[in-house]
Each structure stands twice: as structure tokens, then as C-alpha cells.
PDB file of C-alpha atoms in Angstrom:
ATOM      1  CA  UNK L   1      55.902  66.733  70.274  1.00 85.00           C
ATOM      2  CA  UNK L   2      55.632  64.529  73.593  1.00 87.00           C
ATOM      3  CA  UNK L   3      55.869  60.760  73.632  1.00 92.00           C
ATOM      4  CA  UNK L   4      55.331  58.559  76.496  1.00 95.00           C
ATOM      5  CA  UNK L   5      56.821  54.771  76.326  1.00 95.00           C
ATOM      6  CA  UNK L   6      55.657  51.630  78.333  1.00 97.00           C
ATOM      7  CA  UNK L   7      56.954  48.429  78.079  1.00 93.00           C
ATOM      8  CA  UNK L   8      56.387  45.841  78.212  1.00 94.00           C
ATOM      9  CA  UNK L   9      52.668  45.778  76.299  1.00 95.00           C
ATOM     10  CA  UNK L  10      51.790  42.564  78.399  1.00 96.00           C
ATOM     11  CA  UNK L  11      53.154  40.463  80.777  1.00 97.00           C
ATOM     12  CA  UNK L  12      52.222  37.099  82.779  1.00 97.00           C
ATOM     13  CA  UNK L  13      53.231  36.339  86.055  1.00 97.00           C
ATOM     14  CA  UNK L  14      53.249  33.654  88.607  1.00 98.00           C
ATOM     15  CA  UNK L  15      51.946  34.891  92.367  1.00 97.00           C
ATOM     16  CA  UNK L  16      55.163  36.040  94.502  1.00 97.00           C
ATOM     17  CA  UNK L  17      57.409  36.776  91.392  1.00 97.00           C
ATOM     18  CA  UNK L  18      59.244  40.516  91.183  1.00 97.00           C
ATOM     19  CA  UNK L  19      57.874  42.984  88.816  1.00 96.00           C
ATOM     20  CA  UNK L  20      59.214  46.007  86.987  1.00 96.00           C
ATOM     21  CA  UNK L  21      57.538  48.257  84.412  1.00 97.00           C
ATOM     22  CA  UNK L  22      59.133  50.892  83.134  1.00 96.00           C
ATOM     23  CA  UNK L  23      57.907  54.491  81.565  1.00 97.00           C
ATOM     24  CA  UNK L  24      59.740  57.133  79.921  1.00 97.00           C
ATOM     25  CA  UNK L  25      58.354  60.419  78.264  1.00 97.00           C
ATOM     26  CA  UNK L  26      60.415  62.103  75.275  1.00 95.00           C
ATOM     27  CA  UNK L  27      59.773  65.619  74.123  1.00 93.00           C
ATOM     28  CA  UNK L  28      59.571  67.891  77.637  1.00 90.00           C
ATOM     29  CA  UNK L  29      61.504  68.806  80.633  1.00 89.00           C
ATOM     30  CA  UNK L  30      60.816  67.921  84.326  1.00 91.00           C
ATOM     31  CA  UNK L  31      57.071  66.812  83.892  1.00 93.00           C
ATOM     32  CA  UNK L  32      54.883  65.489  86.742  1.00 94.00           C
ATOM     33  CA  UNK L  33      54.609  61.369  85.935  1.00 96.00           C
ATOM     34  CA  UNK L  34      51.885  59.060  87.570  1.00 95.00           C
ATOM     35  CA  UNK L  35      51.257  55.545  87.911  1.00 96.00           C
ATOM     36  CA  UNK L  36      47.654  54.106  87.732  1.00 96.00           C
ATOM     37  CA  UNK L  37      46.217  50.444  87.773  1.00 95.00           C
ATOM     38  CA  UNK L  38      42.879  50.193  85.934  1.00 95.00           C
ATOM     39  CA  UNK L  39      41.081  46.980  87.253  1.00 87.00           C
ATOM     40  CA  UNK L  40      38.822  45.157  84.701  1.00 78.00           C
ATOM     41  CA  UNK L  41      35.566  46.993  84.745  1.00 72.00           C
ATOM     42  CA  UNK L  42      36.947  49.354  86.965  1.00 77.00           C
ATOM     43  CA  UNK L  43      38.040  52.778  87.087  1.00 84.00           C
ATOM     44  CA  UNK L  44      41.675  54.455  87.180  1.00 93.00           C
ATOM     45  CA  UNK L  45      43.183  54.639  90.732  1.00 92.00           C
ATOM     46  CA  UNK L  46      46.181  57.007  91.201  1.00 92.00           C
ATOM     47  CA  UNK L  47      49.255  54.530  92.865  1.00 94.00           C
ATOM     48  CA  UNK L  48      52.264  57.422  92.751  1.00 94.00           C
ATOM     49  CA  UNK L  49      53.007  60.551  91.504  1.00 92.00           C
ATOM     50  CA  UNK L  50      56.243  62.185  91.060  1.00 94.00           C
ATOM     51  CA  UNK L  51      56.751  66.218  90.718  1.00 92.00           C
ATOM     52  CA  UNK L  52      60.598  65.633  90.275  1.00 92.00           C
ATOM     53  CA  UNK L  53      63.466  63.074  90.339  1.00 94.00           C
ATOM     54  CA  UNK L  54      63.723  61.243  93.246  1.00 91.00           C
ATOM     55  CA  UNK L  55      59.956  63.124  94.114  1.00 93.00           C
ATOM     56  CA  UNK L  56      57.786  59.730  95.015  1.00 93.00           C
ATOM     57  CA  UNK L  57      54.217  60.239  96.129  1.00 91.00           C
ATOM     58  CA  UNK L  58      52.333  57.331  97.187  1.00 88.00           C
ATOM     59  CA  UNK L  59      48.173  57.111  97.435  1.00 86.00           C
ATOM     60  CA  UNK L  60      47.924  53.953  97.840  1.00 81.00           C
ATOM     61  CA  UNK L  61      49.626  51.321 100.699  1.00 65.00           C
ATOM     62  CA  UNK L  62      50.315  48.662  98.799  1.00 79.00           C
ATOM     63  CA  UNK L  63      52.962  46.197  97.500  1.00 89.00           C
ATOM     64  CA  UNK L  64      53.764  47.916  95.148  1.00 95.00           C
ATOM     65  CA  UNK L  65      56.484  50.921  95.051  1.00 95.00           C
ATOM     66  CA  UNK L  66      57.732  53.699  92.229  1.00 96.00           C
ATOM     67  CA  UNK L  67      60.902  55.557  91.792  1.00 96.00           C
ATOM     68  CA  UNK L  68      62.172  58.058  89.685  1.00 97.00           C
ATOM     69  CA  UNK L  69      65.791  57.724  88.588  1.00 95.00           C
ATOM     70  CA  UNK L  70      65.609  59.993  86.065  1.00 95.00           C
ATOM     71  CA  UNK L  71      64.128  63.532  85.120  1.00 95.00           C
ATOM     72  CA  UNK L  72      61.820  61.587  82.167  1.00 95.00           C
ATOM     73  CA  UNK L  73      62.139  58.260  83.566  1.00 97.00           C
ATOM     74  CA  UNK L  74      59.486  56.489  85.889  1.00 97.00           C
ATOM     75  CA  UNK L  75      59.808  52.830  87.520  1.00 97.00           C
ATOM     76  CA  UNK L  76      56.999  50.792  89.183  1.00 97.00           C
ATOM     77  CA  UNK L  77      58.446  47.617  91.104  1.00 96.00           C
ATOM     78  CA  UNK L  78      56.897  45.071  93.244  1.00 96.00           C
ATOM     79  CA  UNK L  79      59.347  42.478  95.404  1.00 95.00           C
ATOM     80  CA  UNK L  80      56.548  40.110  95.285  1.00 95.00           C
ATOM     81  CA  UNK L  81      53.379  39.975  92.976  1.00 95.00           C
ATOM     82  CA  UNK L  82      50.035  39.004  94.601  1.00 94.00           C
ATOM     83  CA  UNK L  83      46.362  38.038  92.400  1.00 94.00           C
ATOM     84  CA  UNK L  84      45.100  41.582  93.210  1.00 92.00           C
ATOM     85  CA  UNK L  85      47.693  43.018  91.330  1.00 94.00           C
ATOM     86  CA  UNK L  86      46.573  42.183  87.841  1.00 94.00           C
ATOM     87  CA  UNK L  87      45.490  44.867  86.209  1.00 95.00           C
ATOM     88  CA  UNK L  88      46.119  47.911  83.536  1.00 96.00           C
ATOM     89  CA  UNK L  89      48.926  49.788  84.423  1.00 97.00           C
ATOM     90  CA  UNK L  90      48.941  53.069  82.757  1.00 98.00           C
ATOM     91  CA  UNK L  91      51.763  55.795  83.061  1.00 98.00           C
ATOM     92  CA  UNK L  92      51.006  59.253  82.411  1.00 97.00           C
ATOM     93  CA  UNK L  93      52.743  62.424  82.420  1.00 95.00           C
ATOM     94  CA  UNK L  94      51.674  66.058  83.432  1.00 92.00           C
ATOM     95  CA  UNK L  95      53.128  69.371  82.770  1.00 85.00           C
ATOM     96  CA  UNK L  96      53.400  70.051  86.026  1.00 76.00           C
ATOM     97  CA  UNK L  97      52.221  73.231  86.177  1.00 75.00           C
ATOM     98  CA  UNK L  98      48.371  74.403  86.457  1.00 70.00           C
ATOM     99  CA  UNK L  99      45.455  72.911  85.264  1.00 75.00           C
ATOM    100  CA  UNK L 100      48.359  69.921  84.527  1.00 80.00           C
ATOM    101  CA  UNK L 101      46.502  67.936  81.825  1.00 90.00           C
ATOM    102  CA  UNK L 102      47.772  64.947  81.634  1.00 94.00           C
ATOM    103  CA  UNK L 103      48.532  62.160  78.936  1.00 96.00           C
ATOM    104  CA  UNK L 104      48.417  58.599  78.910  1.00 97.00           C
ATOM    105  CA  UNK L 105      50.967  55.573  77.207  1.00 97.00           C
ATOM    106  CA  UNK L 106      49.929  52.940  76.059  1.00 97.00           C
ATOM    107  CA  UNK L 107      49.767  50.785  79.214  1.00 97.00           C
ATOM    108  CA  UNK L 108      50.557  47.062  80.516  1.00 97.00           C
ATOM    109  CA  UNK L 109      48.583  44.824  81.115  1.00 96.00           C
ATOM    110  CA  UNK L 110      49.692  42.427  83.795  1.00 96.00           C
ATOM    111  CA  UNK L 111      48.362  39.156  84.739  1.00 96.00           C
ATOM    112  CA  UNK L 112      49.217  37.435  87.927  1.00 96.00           C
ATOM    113  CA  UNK L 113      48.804  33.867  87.868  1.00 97.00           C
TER     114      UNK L 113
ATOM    115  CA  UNK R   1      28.871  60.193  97.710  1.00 74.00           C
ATOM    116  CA  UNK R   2      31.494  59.450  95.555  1.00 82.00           C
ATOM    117  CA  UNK R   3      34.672  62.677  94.608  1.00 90.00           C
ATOM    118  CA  UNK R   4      33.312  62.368  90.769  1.00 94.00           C
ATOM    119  CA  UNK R   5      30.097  60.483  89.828  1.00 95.00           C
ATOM    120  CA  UNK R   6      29.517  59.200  86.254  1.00 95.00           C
ATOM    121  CA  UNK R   7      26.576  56.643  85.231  1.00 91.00           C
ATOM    122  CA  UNK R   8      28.234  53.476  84.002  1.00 88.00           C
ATOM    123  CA  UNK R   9      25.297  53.042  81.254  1.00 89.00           C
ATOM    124  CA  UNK R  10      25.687  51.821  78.436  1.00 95.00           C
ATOM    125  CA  UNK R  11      24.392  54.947  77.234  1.00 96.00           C
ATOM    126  CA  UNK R  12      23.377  54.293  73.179  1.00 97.00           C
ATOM    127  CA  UNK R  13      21.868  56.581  70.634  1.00 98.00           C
ATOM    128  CA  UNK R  14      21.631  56.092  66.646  1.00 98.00           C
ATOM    129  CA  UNK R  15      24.293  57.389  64.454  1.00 98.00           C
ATOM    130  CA  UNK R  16      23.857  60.946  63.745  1.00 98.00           C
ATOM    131  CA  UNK R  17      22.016  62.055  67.191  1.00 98.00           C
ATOM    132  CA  UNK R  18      23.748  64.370  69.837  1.00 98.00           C
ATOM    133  CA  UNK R  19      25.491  61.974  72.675  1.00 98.00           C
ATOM    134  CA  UNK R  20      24.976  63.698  76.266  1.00 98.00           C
ATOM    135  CA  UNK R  21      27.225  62.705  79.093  1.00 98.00           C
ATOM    136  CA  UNK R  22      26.989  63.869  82.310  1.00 97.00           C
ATOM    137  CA  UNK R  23      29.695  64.111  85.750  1.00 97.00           C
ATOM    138  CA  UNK R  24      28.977  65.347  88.966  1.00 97.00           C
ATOM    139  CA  UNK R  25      31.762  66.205  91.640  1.00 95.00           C
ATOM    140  CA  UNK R  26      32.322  66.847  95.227  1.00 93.00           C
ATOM    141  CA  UNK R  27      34.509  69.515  95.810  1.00 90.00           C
ATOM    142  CA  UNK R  28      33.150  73.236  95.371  1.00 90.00           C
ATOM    143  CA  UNK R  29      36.900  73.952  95.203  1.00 88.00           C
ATOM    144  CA  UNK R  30      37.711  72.134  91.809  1.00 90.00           C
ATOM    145  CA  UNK R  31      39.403  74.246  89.102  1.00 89.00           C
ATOM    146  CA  UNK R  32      40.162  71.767  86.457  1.00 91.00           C
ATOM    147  CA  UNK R  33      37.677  69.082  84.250  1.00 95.00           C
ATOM    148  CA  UNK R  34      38.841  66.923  81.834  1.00 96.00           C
ATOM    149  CA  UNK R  35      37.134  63.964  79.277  1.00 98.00           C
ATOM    150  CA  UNK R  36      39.271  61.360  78.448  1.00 98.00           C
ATOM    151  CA  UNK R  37      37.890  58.888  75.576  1.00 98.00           C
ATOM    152  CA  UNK R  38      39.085  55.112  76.333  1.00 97.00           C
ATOM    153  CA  UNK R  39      38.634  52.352  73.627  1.00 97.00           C
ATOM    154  CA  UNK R  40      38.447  48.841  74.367  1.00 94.00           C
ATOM    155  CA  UNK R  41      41.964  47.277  75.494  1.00 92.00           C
ATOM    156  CA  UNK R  42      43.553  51.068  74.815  1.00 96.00           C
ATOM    157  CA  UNK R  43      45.264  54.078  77.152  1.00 97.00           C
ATOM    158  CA  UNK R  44      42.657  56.962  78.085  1.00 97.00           C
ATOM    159  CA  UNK R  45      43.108  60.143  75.302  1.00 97.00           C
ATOM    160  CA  UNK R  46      42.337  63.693  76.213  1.00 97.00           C
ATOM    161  CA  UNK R  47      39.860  65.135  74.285  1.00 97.00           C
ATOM    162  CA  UNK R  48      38.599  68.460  75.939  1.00 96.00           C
ATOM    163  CA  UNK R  49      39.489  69.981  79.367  1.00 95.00           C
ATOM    164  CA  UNK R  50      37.363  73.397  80.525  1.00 95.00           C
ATOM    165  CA  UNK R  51      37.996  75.350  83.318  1.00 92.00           C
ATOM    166  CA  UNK R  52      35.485  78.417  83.255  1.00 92.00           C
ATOM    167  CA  UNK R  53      31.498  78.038  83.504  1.00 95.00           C
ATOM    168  CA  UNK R  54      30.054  77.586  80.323  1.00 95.00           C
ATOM    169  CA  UNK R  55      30.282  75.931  77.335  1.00 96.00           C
ATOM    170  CA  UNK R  56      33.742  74.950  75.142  1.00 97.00           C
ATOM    171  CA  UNK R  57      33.175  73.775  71.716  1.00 97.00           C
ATOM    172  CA  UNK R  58      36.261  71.293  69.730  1.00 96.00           C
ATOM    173  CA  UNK R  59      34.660  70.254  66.258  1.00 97.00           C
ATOM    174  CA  UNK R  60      32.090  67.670  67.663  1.00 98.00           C
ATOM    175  CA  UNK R  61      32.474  67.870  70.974  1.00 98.00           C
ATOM    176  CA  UNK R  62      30.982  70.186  73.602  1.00 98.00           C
ATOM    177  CA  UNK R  63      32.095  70.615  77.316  1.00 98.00           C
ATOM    178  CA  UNK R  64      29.618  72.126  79.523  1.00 98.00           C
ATOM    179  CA  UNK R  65      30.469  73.159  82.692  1.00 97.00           C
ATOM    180  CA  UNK R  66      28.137  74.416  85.892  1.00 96.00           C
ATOM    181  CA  UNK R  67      30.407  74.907  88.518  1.00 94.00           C
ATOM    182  CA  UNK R  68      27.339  76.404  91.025  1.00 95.00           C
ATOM    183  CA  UNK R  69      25.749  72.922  90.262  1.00 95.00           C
ATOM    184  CA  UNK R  70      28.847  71.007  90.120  1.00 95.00           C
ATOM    185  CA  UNK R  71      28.193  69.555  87.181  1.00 95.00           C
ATOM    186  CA  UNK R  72      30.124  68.790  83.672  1.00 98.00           C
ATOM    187  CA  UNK R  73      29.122  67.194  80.849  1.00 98.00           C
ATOM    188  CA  UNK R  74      30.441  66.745  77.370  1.00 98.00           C
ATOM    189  CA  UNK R  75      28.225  66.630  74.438  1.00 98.00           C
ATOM    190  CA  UNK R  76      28.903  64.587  71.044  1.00 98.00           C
ATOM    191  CA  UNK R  77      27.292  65.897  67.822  1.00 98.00           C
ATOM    192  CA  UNK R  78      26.397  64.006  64.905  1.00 98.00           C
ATOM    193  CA  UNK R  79      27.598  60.974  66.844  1.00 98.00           C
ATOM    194  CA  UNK R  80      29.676  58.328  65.081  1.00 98.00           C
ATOM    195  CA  UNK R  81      29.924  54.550  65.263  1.00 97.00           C
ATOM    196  CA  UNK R  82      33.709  55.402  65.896  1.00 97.00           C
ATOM    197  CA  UNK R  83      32.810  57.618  68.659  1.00 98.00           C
ATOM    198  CA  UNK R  84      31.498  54.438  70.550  1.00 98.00           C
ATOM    199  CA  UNK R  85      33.966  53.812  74.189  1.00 98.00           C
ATOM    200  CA  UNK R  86      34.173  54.477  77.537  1.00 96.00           C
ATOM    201  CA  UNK R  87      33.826  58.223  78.612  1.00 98.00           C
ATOM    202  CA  UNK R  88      36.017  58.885  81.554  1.00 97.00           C
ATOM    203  CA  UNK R  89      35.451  62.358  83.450  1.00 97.00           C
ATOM    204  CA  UNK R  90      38.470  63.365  85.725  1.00 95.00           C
ATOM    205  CA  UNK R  91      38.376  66.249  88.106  1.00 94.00           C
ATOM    206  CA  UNK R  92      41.189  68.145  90.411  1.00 89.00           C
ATOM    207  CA  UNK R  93      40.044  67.024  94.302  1.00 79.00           C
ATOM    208  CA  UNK R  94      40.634  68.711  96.710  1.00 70.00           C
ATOM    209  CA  UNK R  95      42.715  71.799  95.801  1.00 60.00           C
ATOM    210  CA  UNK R  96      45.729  71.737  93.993  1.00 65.00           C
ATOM    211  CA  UNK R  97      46.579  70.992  90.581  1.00 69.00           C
ATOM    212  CA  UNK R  98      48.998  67.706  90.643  1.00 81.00           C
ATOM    213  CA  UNK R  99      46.659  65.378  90.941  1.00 87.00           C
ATOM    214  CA  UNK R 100      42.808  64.466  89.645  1.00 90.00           C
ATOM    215  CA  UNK R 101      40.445  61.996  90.440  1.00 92.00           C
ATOM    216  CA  UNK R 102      38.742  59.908  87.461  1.00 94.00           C
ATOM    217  CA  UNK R 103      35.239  58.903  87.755  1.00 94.00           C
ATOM    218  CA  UNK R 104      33.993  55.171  86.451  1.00 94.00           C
ATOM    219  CA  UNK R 105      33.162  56.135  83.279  1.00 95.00           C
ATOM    220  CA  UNK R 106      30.321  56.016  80.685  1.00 96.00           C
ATOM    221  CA  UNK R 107      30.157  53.526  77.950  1.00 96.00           C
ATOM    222  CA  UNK R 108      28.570  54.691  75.000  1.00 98.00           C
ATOM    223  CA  UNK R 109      27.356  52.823  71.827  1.00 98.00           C
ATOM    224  CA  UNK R 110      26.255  54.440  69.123  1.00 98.00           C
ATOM    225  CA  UNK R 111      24.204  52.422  66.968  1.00 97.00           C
ATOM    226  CA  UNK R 112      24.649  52.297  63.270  1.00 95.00           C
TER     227      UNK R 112
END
């Protein structure tokens, strides 16, 4: 069966610092992977999606920017963290192929401070 | 008018009574509907997707979809204080399969 991994679970950090969360799915072969924030009280807004390594979409201009390294490995980085940024960060991966359902980890929740 | 509409509620009905939420969407194009159930401080879980008009049953759940009306809603049987989160409705925009578009989300409370 599929697992997706996100670490880390939570993470605090000061206005203008770096940021790296990282997501990696076990159990398939060259899935579609996403990055979403969730904002409290607010819903899920797409950031990047990826249909293959080195495959970055982005829907959002932003600070914020993903890459794909691997074929079940997916990297969101920031050079320098601003207050909007706190949020839920969920990865999710996709089968890539239609109607794609896709399926969540178990998310980050970052505070910028 | 928003890609995929949901009403925030709280929507809350005793224990035992049939939970209806509803979704509407933009696109007459749209192929794909999902539910996702999210608890409190947790990831979004897939519980039903439906892609042809008409109803899809999975134990106590129900999706319903009306594709003329552009409408889906998911339906909750013999409702459970466990079943009690936020209902998030997700929908493919815009042609295309990679990518779908979540609404808001319904909180429901079911009421012991």
C-alpha cells in the first residue's frame, strides 16, 4: 500500500529565516505530488504540482518555491519566511492518471514568528 | 461566483439522523468529484469520489451527483458523533485531470 511522509509535524520560525519541508511517498511509481497551504479557517490552495521529476508547476507567485529531486520525493523551500506564510502545509500525491484521486500526509504546520 | 461553493455552516443534526451536504461548481466541463473528511488539527482523507450522474453508495455514505445542475452532495446515514469534521468537496476545474479545486468546506456536528 501507499504511504506519504512529511516532516517535520511542526515547526516555528522567526520572519526572514529559510524553510524546507520535505515529502516523500512509498509504495508507487512516478505519481503526480502537490503542495498546499491550508490557512486557519481557510480552505486548501494548490502552491505546485509536479507530473514528474524535475516537472514543477507553480499556481501561486509567491515566496515560496518546490522541486522535485526525486521520482517519490517532493521539496518546498522558501529563502526567506514572511507572517503570511504560516499555515498547514499539506503534501499530497496523485496517480497521475485520470480522475487522479489524490491523498493527503499528515501535514506541517508552520508558524512564522 | 466562486469554482466550487460549499456552506461553511456548522451544519448539526442528532446522532442517528441522515447528514446532507451539498457543493455546487462552475465548470460544465468537470469530470471528477471528490469528499474529503478533515478532523480538527489532521490531513484531509478521501472518502468517496463519483464521476457519473447519480447516486454512489460506500457503507454510510452517499454521493449524489447532478451534473445538468452542477451539483454534488454527499449524504451521511445514521450519523455518528465520530462523523463530526469539516467536509471538504474538491472538483477538477477547468478540464484536465491533474489538478482540482477544493471548496471551503462544511463543518458538521452531530449532536449526541
Amino acid at each position: 500500500s501507499q504511504t506519504i511522509h512529511q516532516w517535520p509535524a511542526t515547526l516555528v520560525q522567526p520572519v526572514g529565516s529559510p524553510l524546507s519541508l520535505e515529502c516523500t511517498v512509498e509504495g508507487t511509481s512516478n505519481p503526480n505530488l502537490y503542495w498546499y497551504r491550508q490557512a486557519a479557517g481557510r480552505g486548501l490552495q494548490l502552491l505546485f504540482y509536479s507530473v514528474g521529476i524535475g516537472q514543477i508547476s507553480s499556481e501561486v507567485p509567491q515566496n515560496l518555491s518546490a522541486s522535485r529531486p526525486q521520482d517519490r520525493q517532493f521539496i518546498l523551500s522558501s529563502k526567506k519566511l514572511l507572517l503570511s506564510d504560516s499555515g498547514f502545509y499539506l503534501c499530497a500525491w496523485g496517480t497521475g492518471r485520470t480522475p487522479n484521486e489524490q491523498y493527503f500526509g499528515p501535514g506541517t504546520r508552520l508558524t512564522v514568528t | 461566483q466562486k469554482e466550487v461553493e460549499q456552506n461553511s455552516g456548522p451544519l448539526s443534526v442528532p446522532e442517528g439522523a441522515i447528514a446532507s451536504l451539498n457543493c455546487t461548481y462552475s465548470d460544465r466541463g468537470s469530470q471528477s468529484f471528490f469528499w474529503y473528511r478533515q478532523y480538527s488539527g489532521k490531513s484531509p482523507e478521501l472518502i468517496m469520489s463519483i464521476y457519473s450522474n447519480g447516486d454512489k453508495e460506500d457503507g454510510r455514505f452517499t454521493a449524489q451527483l447532478n451534473k445538468a445542475s452542477q451539483y454534488v452532495s454527499l449524504l451521511i446515514r445514521d450519523s455518528q458523533p465520530s462523523d463530526s469534521a469539516t467536509y471538504l468537496c474538491a472538483v477538477n476545474i477547468r478540464g484536465g485531470y491533474q489538478k482540482v479545486t477544493f471548496g471551503t468546506g462544511t463543518k458538521l456536528q452531530v449532536i449526541p
